[in-house]
Every structure is written in C-alpha cells, then in structure tokens.
Tab-separated table of C-alpha atoms (C1' of nucleotides) in Angstrom:
chain	number	residue	atom	x	y	z
A	123	MET	CA	-56.898	-92.969	-43.555
A	124	GLU	CA	-55.804	-89.457	-42.785
A	125	THR	CA	-54.360	-86.901	-45.096
A	126	THR	CA	-51.216	-85.149	-43.900
A	127	THR	CA	-49.090	-82.501	-45.487
A	128	LEU	CA	-45.703	-84.107	-45.970
A	129	GLN	CA	-42.948	-81.886	-44.613
A	130	ARG	CA	-40.276	-82.067	-47.277
A	131	ALA	CA	-36.680	-82.035	-46.109
A	132	TYR	CA	-34.790	-78.846	-46.826
A	133	ASP	CA	-33.187	-78.922	-50.274
A	134	VAL	CA	-30.811	-76.200	-51.372
A	135	TYR	CA	-31.403	-77.160	-55.005
A	136	GLU	CA	-35.018	-76.044	-54.692
A	137	ASP	CA	-35.815	-72.514	-55.719
A	138	ARG	CA	-37.922	-71.403	-52.799
A	139	CYS	CA	-36.257	-73.404	-50.074
A	140	PRO	CA	-35.291	-71.125	-47.182
A	141	THR	CA	-31.838	-72.692	-47.208
A	142	ARG	CA	-31.144	-70.671	-50.343
A	143	LEU	CA	-31.294	-67.475	-48.310
A	144	VAL	CA	-28.853	-68.857	-45.771
A	145	LEU	CA	-26.515	-70.078	-48.488
A	146	ASP	CA	-26.622	-66.625	-50.024
A	147	ARG	CA	-25.537	-65.196	-46.687
A	148	ILE	CA	-22.557	-67.457	-46.062
A	149	ALA	CA	-21.511	-67.918	-49.679
A	150	ASP	CA	-20.150	-64.387	-49.745
A	151	LYS	CA	-16.597	-63.108	-49.870
A	152	TRP	CA	-16.935	-60.674	-46.982
A	153	ALA	CA	-18.996	-62.979	-44.801
A	154	LEU	CA	-16.393	-65.720	-45.150
A	155	LEU	CA	-13.525	-63.384	-44.316
A	156	ILE	CA	-15.387	-62.074	-41.278
A	157	LEU	CA	-16.275	-65.545	-40.026
A	158	ASP	CA	-12.668	-66.589	-40.558
A	159	ARG	CA	-11.402	-63.578	-38.657
A	160	LEU	CA	-13.708	-64.315	-35.733
A	161	ARG	CA	-12.172	-67.714	-35.160
A	162	GLY	CA	-10.588	-67.426	-31.720
A	163	GLU	CA	-11.283	-64.658	-29.262
A	164	PRO	CA	-13.883	-61.891	-29.729
A	165	VAL	CA	-12.881	-58.966	-31.921
A	166	ARG	CA	-13.970	-55.332	-31.992
A	167	PHE	CA	-15.555	-53.620	-34.983
A	168	ASN	CA	-12.627	-51.448	-35.986
A	169	HIS	CA	-10.206	-54.274	-35.375
A	170	ILE	CA	-11.973	-56.418	-37.952
A	171	ARG	CA	-12.048	-53.477	-40.284
A	172	ARG	CA	-8.307	-52.984	-40.031
A	173	ASP	CA	-7.548	-56.682	-40.458
A	174	ILE	CA	-9.742	-57.349	-43.476
A	175	LYS	CA	-8.138	-54.800	-45.717
A	176	GLY	CA	-10.406	-53.048	-48.157
A	177	ILE	CA	-13.713	-53.766	-46.441
A	178	SER	CA	-15.907	-50.682	-46.059
A	179	GLN	CA	-17.638	-49.772	-42.812
A	180	LYS	CA	-20.996	-50.109	-44.494
A	181	VAL	CA	-20.376	-53.624	-45.754
A	182	LEU	CA	-18.809	-54.704	-42.458
A	183	SER	CA	-21.743	-53.336	-40.500
A	184	GLN	CA	-24.363	-54.872	-42.792
A	185	THR	CA	-22.681	-58.241	-42.992
A	186	LEU	CA	-22.203	-58.484	-39.222
A	187	LYS	CA	-25.850	-57.592	-38.708
A	188	LYS	CA	-27.028	-60.337	-41.045
A	189	LEU	CA	-24.697	-62.891	-39.503
A	190	GLU	CA	-25.960	-61.892	-36.085
A	191	ARG	CA	-29.568	-62.232	-37.184
A	192	ASP	CA	-28.886	-65.720	-38.506
A	193	GLY	CA	-27.324	-66.705	-35.205
A	194	LEU	CA	-23.770	-67.181	-36.455
A	195	VAL	CA	-22.261	-64.193	-34.697
A	196	SER	CA	-22.904	-62.556	-31.327
A	197	ARG	CA	-22.605	-58.851	-30.597
A	198	THR	CA	-21.741	-57.599	-27.129
A	199	VAL	CA	-21.681	-53.944	-26.114
A	200	TYR	CA	-19.512	-52.818	-23.211
A	201	PRO	CA	-20.399	-49.389	-21.753
A	202	THR	CA	-16.843	-48.134	-21.785
A	203	VAL	CA	-15.921	-44.706	-23.112
A	204	PRO	CA	-15.917	-44.725	-26.001
A	205	VAL	CA	-18.216	-47.704	-26.274
A	206	THR	CA	-16.674	-51.077	-27.041
A	207	VAL	CA	-18.500	-53.597	-29.219
A	208	GLU	CA	-17.198	-57.123	-29.456
A	209	TYR	CA	-18.154	-59.667	-32.070
A	210	ALA	CA	-17.677	-63.396	-31.630
A	211	LEU	CA	-18.767	-66.668	-33.164
A	212	THR	CA	-21.747	-68.359	-31.559
A	213	PRO	CA	-21.669	-72.143	-31.102
A	214	LEU	CA	-23.660	-72.348	-34.336
A	215	GLY	CA	-21.100	-70.189	-36.079
A	216	GLN	CA	-18.301	-72.324	-34.718
A	217	THR	CA	-19.646	-75.335	-36.588
A	218	LEU	CA	-18.548	-73.545	-39.759
A	219	THR	CA	-15.022	-72.491	-38.787
A	220	GLU	CA	-13.194	-75.427	-40.349
A	221	THR	CA	-15.093	-75.226	-43.617
A	222	VAL	CA	-14.830	-71.461	-43.783
A	223	ALA	CA	-11.088	-71.539	-43.169
A	224	THR	CA	-10.590	-74.162	-45.858
A	225	LEU	CA	-12.557	-72.222	-48.438
A	226	ALA	CA	-11.232	-68.785	-47.513
A	227	HIS	CA	-7.630	-69.897	-47.705
A	228	TRP	CA	-7.986	-72.289	-50.645
A	229	ALA	CA	-6.960	-69.544	-53.033
A	230	GLU	CA	-3.722	-68.939	-51.119
A	231	ARG	CA	-2.711	-72.562	-51.574
A	232	ASN	CA	-3.835	-72.854	-55.204
A	233	MET	CA	-3.205	-69.411	-56.613
A	234	ASP	CA	-0.406	-70.538	-58.891
A	235	ALA	CA	-2.530	-73.268	-60.438
A	236	VAL	CA	-5.344	-70.782	-60.993
A	237	LEU	CA	-3.015	-68.239	-62.615
A	238	THR	CA	-1.651	-70.925	-64.927
A	239	ALA	CA	-5.172	-71.974	-65.893
A	240	GLN	CA	-6.135	-68.370	-66.611
A	241	LYS	CA	-3.126	-67.877	-68.886
A	242	THR	CA	-3.954	-71.036	-70.812
A	243	TYR	CA	-7.604	-70.025	-71.112
A	244	ASP	CA	-6.822	-66.484	-72.251
A	245	ALA	CA	-4.269	-67.685	-74.794
A	246	ALA	CA	-6.830	-70.074	-76.285
A	247	ALA	CA	-9.490	-67.342	-76.338
A	248	GLU	CA	-7.023	-65.109	-78.173
A	249	LEU	CA	-7.015	-67.464	-81.130
A	250	ARG	CA	-10.724	-67.311	-81.690
B	181	MET	CA	25.184	-58.998	-49.915
B	182	GLU	CA	22.521	-58.814	-52.547
B	183	THR	CA	19.207	-57.031	-52.465
B	184	THR	CA	16.193	-59.082	-53.429
B	185	THR	CA	12.546	-58.270	-53.584
B	186	LEU	CA	10.909	-60.476	-51.024
B	187	GLN	CA	8.000	-62.391	-52.539
B	188	ARG	CA	5.346	-62.261	-49.883
B	189	ALA	CA	3.145	-65.298	-49.506
B	190	TYR	CA	-0.408	-64.906	-50.756
B	191	ASP	CA	-2.662	-63.408	-48.085
B	192	VAL	CA	-6.407	-63.222	-48.582
B	193	TYR	CA	-6.623	-60.541	-45.888
B	194	GLU	CA	-4.641	-58.180	-48.114
B	195	ASP	CA	-6.628	-55.833	-50.315
B	196	ARG	CA	-4.810	-56.288	-53.591
B	197	CYS	CA	-3.841	-59.905	-53.220
B	198	PRO	CA	-4.937	-61.875	-56.299
B	199	THR	CA	-6.428	-64.475	-53.982
B	200	ARG	CA	-9.239	-62.008	-53.302
B	201	LEU	CA	-10.416	-62.373	-56.895
B	202	VAL	CA	-10.434	-66.138	-56.602
B	203	LEU	CA	-12.257	-66.007	-53.283
B	204	ASP	CA	-14.843	-63.751	-54.872
B	205	ARG	CA	-15.342	-66.366	-57.565
B	206	ILE	CA	-15.848	-69.376	-55.315
B	207	ALA	CA	-17.559	-67.554	-52.436
B	208	ASP	CA	-20.705	-67.239	-54.492
B	209	LYS	CA	-24.075	-68.942	-54.133
B	210	TRP	CA	-24.371	-70.027	-57.746
B	211	ALA	CA	-20.741	-71.066	-58.099
B	212	LEU	CA	-20.999	-73.279	-55.025
B	213	LEU	CA	-24.209	-74.916	-56.239
B	214	ILE	CA	-22.675	-75.544	-59.662
B	215	LEU	CA	-19.485	-77.002	-58.217
B	216	ASP	CA	-21.571	-79.171	-55.926
B	217	ARG	CA	-23.695	-80.370	-58.830
B	218	LEU	CA	-20.596	-81.290	-60.829
B	219	ARG	CA	-19.413	-83.728	-58.210
B	220	GLY	CA	-19.551	-87.080	-59.943
B	221	GLU	CA	-19.914	-87.567	-63.669
B	222	PRO	CA	-19.932	-84.748	-66.257
B	223	VAL	CA	-23.204	-82.880	-66.710
B	224	ARG	CA	-24.693	-81.022	-69.653
B	225	PHE	CA	-25.663	-77.343	-69.631
B	226	ASN	CA	-29.423	-77.755	-69.615
B	227	HIS	CA	-29.178	-80.565	-67.114
B	228	ILE	CA	-27.467	-78.287	-64.604
B	229	ARG	CA	-30.031	-75.636	-65.353
B	230	ARG	CA	-32.904	-77.973	-64.573
B	231	ASP	CA	-31.285	-79.292	-61.397
B	232	ILE	CA	-30.347	-75.964	-59.830
B	233	LYS	CA	-33.817	-74.548	-59.772
B	234	GLY	CA	-34.117	-70.835	-60.320
B	235	ILE	CA	-30.746	-70.242	-61.956
B	236	SER	CA	-30.986	-68.202	-65.145
B	237	GLN	CA	-29.223	-69.180	-68.341
B	238	LYS	CA	-27.190	-66.011	-68.242
B	239	VAL	CA	-25.873	-66.577	-64.729
B	240	LEU	CA	-25.200	-70.257	-65.412
B	241	SER	CA	-23.322	-69.428	-68.589
B	242	GLN	CA	-21.287	-66.646	-66.973
B	243	THR	CA	-20.444	-68.609	-63.856
B	244	LEU	CA	-19.367	-71.684	-65.799
B	245	LYS	CA	-17.158	-69.519	-67.984
B	246	LYS	CA	-15.413	-67.973	-64.998
B	247	LEU	CA	-14.965	-71.330	-63.296
B	248	GLU	CA	-13.535	-72.706	-66.521
B	249	ARG	CA	-11.127	-69.800	-66.835
B	250	ASP	CA	-9.893	-70.353	-63.280
B	251	GLY	CA	-9.277	-74.020	-64.042
B	252	LEU	CA	-11.935	-75.462	-61.726
B	253	VAL	CA	-14.254	-76.721	-64.439
B	254	SER	CA	-13.652	-78.246	-67.867
B	255	ARG	CA	-15.909	-77.804	-70.872
B	256	THR	CA	-16.110	-80.460	-73.571
B	257	VAL	CA	-18.048	-80.081	-76.804
B	258	TYR	CA	-19.316	-83.162	-78.638
B	259	PRO	CA	-20.292	-82.598	-82.297
B	260	THR	CA	-23.636	-84.312	-82.018
B	261	VAL	CA	-26.856	-82.859	-83.383
B	262	PRO	CA	-27.787	-80.765	-81.601
B	263	VAL	CA	-24.410	-80.115	-80.056
B	264	THR	CA	-23.702	-81.603	-76.635
B	265	VAL	CA	-21.615	-79.684	-74.117
B	266	GLU	CA	-20.434	-81.408	-70.985
B	267	TYR	CA	-19.066	-79.735	-67.904
B	268	ALA	CA	-16.957	-81.512	-65.308
B	269	LEU	CA	-14.679	-80.755	-62.392
B	270	THR	CA	-10.974	-80.614	-63.148
B	271	PRO	CA	-8.536	-82.199	-60.670
B	272	LEU	CA	-8.092	-78.686	-59.248
B	273	GLY	CA	-11.833	-78.319	-58.890
B	274	GLN	CA	-12.042	-81.704	-57.220
B	275	THR	CA	-9.851	-80.473	-54.364
B	276	LEU	CA	-12.827	-78.310	-53.375
B	277	THR	CA	-15.652	-80.837	-53.532
B	278	GLU	CA	-15.652	-81.784	-49.856
B	279	THR	CA	-15.551	-78.194	-48.654
B	280	VAL	CA	-18.113	-77.044	-51.179
B	281	ALA	CA	-20.517	-79.814	-50.238
B	282	THR	CA	-20.166	-79.035	-46.547
B	283	LEU	CA	-20.838	-75.337	-47.050
B	284	ALA	CA	-23.583	-75.739	-49.645
B	285	HIS	CA	-25.523	-78.184	-47.500
B	286	TRP	CA	-24.779	-76.594	-44.104
B	287	ALA	CA	-28.012	-74.645	-44.307
B	288	GLU	CA	-30.038	-77.827	-44.809
B	289	ARG	CA	-28.680	-79.262	-41.587
B	290	ASN	CA	-28.924	-76.051	-39.552
B	291	MET	CA	-31.976	-74.350	-40.974
B	292	ASP	CA	-34.041	-74.788	-37.831
B	293	ALA	CA	-31.369	-73.230	-35.630
B	294	VAL	CA	-31.098	-70.303	-38.051
B	295	LEU	CA	-34.864	-69.783	-38.111
B	296	THR	CA	-34.963	-69.797	-34.321
B	297	ALA	CA	-32.132	-67.254	-34.170
B	298	GLN	CA	-33.932	-65.006	-36.651
B	299	LYS	CA	-37.120	-65.073	-34.629
B	300	THR	CA	-35.250	-64.162	-31.456
B	301	TYR	CA	-33.384	-61.377	-33.232
B	302	ASP	CA	-36.501	-59.924	-34.838
B	303	ALA	CA	-38.443	-60.057	-31.575
B	304	ALA	CA	-35.661	-58.147	-29.814
B	305	ALA	CA	-35.475	-55.606	-32.629
B	306	GLU	CA	-39.210	-55.106	-32.332
B	307	LEU	CA	-38.794	-53.722	-28.827
B	308	ARG	CA	-36.413	-50.997	-29.855
C	107	DG	C1'	-41.381	-75.092	-97.928
C	108	DA	C1'	-42.978	-73.199	-93.494
C	109	DA	C1'	-43.321	-74.140	-88.627
C	110	DA	C1'	-41.797	-76.128	-84.616
C	111	DC	C1'	-38.356	-78.129	-81.732
C	112	DA	C1'	-33.842	-79.089	-79.707
C	113	DA	C1'	-29.255	-77.608	-77.307
C	114	DG	C1'	-26.558	-74.064	-75.785
C	115	DG	C1'	-26.076	-70.061	-75.339
C	116	DT	C1'	-26.197	-64.108	-75.934
C	117	DT	C1'	-28.563	-59.668	-75.624
C	118	DT	C1'	-31.589	-56.354	-73.620
C	119	DC	C1'	-33.424	-53.793	-69.999
C	120	DC	C1'	-34.788	-52.419	-65.536
C	121	DA	C1'	-34.203	-52.931	-60.544
C	122	DA	C1'	-31.413	-54.169	-56.748
C	123	DA	C1'	-26.929	-54.170	-54.623
C	124	DC	C1'	-22.300	-52.336	-54.080
C	125	DG	C1'	-18.546	-49.325	-52.572
C	126	DA	C1'	-16.178	-44.837	-51.537
C	127	DA	C1'	-16.684	-40.983	-49.083
C	128	DA	C1'	-19.064	-37.977	-46.137
C	129	DC	C1'	-21.711	-37.498	-42.113
C	130	DT	C1'	-23.568	-38.681	-37.202
C	131	DA	C1'	-23.699	-39.502	-32.050
C	132	DG	C1'	-22.065	-39.426	-27.430
C	133	DG	C1'	-18.496	-38.515	-24.667
C	134	DA	C1'	-13.344	-37.361	-23.284
C	135	DT	C1'	-9.483	-34.789	-23.680
C	136	DA	C1'	-6.589	-30.394	-24.688
D	166	DT	C1'	-14.164	-24.280	-28.442
D	167	DA	C1'	-11.915	-27.693	-31.140
D	168	DT	C1'	-10.283	-32.363	-31.778
D	169	DC	C1'	-10.199	-37.342	-31.161
D	170	DC	C1'	-12.326	-41.791	-30.168
D	171	DT	C1'	-15.502	-45.926	-31.398
D	172	DA	C1'	-19.086	-47.535	-33.926
D	173	DG	C1'	-21.717	-46.966	-36.908
D	174	DT	C1'	-25.486	-44.649	-40.948
D	175	DT	C1'	-26.390	-41.974	-45.160
D	176	DT	C1'	-25.679	-40.498	-49.728
D	177	DC	C1'	-24.944	-41.195	-54.418
D	178	DG	C1'	-22.963	-42.724	-58.642
D	179	DT	C1'	-21.601	-47.339	-60.614
D	180	DT	C1'	-21.847	-52.184	-61.059
D	181	DT	C1'	-24.150	-56.302	-60.962
D	182	DG	C1'	-28.353	-59.295	-61.085
D	183	DG	C1'	-32.245	-61.562	-62.920
D	184	DA	C1'	-36.288	-62.240	-66.239
D	185	DA	C1'	-37.427	-62.507	-70.661
D	186	DA	C1'	-36.641	-62.289	-75.432
D	187	DC	C1'	-33.688	-63.452	-79.057
D	188	DC	C1'	-30.013	-66.169	-81.759
D	189	DT	C1'	-27.665	-70.238	-84.248
D	190	DT	C1'	-27.300	-74.691	-86.300
D	191	DG	C1'	-29.597	-78.419	-87.687
D	192	DT	C1'	-33.809	-82.024	-87.732
D	193	DT	C1'	-38.284	-83.414	-87.875
D	194	DT	C1'	-43.171	-82.583	-88.708
D	195	DC	C1'	-47.119	-80.773	-91.371
DNA sequence: GAAACAAGGTTTCCAAACGAAACTAGGATA
DNA sequence: TATCCTAGTTTCGTTTGGAAACCTTGTTTC
C-alpha cells in the first residue's frame, strides 16, 4: 500500500488557496470595468483611460499589468510614432466577458432598488 | 415647447454615476464570497466566519452592514440566549447569485491556466 | 461569588494600498 | 528651441486593511 499526497481540489473558501489571489484580482472595480471595456476589438491605453472616466494612469497601468500576468489580457506594441500599445482579451479572458458584463452593469439596472433600500436603512438607523 | 432636464440613464463608465459606488461594493473579494455563502438558507455570523476562512470579524461585520444597507442582504435577530443573528439574501440579492457564483468560482476552474500564464509572463520579464 | 464560555460584534493600531498630480522617455512637428 | 504625442512611472499624503484585543449580555461551572 503506497502513501500519496492527495491533491486537494482548489477551494476559494480556503485561506491559502491560490484561487484567493485570482479572485482578489478580478473582484475589483477597476479590473471589471477594464475587462468589460475590452470586450470587442483591441483598445489602446489612452482610449481605455478616456472611456473609463475617473481612472488614474497609475491604476490603469497596474491593473492591466496584473491582468496580463494572469493571462486574461494581452498587450501588443506597434512601433509606430508615437508608439501604439493595444490591449485585448485573451481566450481565457473571453471566458469571463458575460459574467463581467452582468456584474459590471448590474448596478445600472438595479440602482433605483438600491437607493430605496439605502433610504429605508438610513431612516431606521436614524431612530436608534 | 417646454425645457426639461434630461435624466440620463445610469452609466457605470461615468465618474460620478452612483452606480460606481454600488459596483465598488459588489466588486470586492469578501463581498462576493459572502454573497456566495448566503446562497441557500440563512446563515449566522460566526458560521459565515468559520466557512470563509481568513476573513476577520471586522471585515465580515463591515461588509455585511454595507450589503444590508444596499438591500442585498437581510439581517434578522432572534432573542435567544445568546442572541442569534441570521443573514440571508434578499430578493434583490438573489438576482446576483448566479453571476456571483460564476465569478467567485471562476478561479477554481481556471487556476491552472492562470498559473501557466504567470510562469510565462515571469520568465519573459526575467529576460528584460 | 469568581471564572469561563458563548454569540456577535467594536476598537485599536500599524502596515499596505490608493489616488491625484507631477515627472519621464523617445520621437515628431513648428 | 519649444511643444505635442503616447504610454507610462514616481512621489507623497490619505485611506483602507487586517490582526489582535476588548466589549456586552447572559449562562453555566467551580
């Protein structure tokens, strides 16, 4: 009888599971907006920056780099003048587009319900 | 001809759109894990804490409070001894369960692809 | 009657992360 | 020489995050 180390399946509920790191990457406001924006054709750095209003260059740069490292986004440099850099979803990233779009735009469809809930909550808290 | 202020539709790509605040709430590692855990029957505070390994009481408490304020989660107190507090998804929160589950568990299904991508990326960065 | 335990939190404190603004690089254009 | 372009990086003050200790109400144990 041999002794083997059982390879546990990945479990995001476990503290030290590497999936936690990935979840932390995609469960992020800016990452979701970027992934959502990249649905469709490739987009250049400053184009993304203009479209996602309020994102800083630093955060855009950092987030793209992490998404690229995790294989969700590809980065292509064209030696034009000035240089052109295009970002696009990889096939892996494309597996998330539907989910990302649903989550990113959920607030747009349910904003009124959320605002109503907040008013109710705040009114009740007022009485305490 | 009368002049009216056109009420623009909510747009999460706009900087000051209130949907951004809601996106920030749900596009969060802990919030997603909590919402995922609440699928099904109501769960007590310490039960959630035990299940989502590594979450601190402070973060659990804060996140639940925000989710409750936004109308995604309900909080029910039972006057037992000691007191029992149950959290559950509201109907509004339930509209997110499918999406949340897909995103929260995406990493479990794609971890190997992500790890491979990271290795490739790091090896290429090494050469620079 | 003094500890210990239970549930459900809050407070404290230090480190890590964030964002706005300034700065950089390489080259083209005026 | 000065300015503009894309695509970033750096700086620095502020905010947020997590770990650990503490709190409250009430029961059981010693």
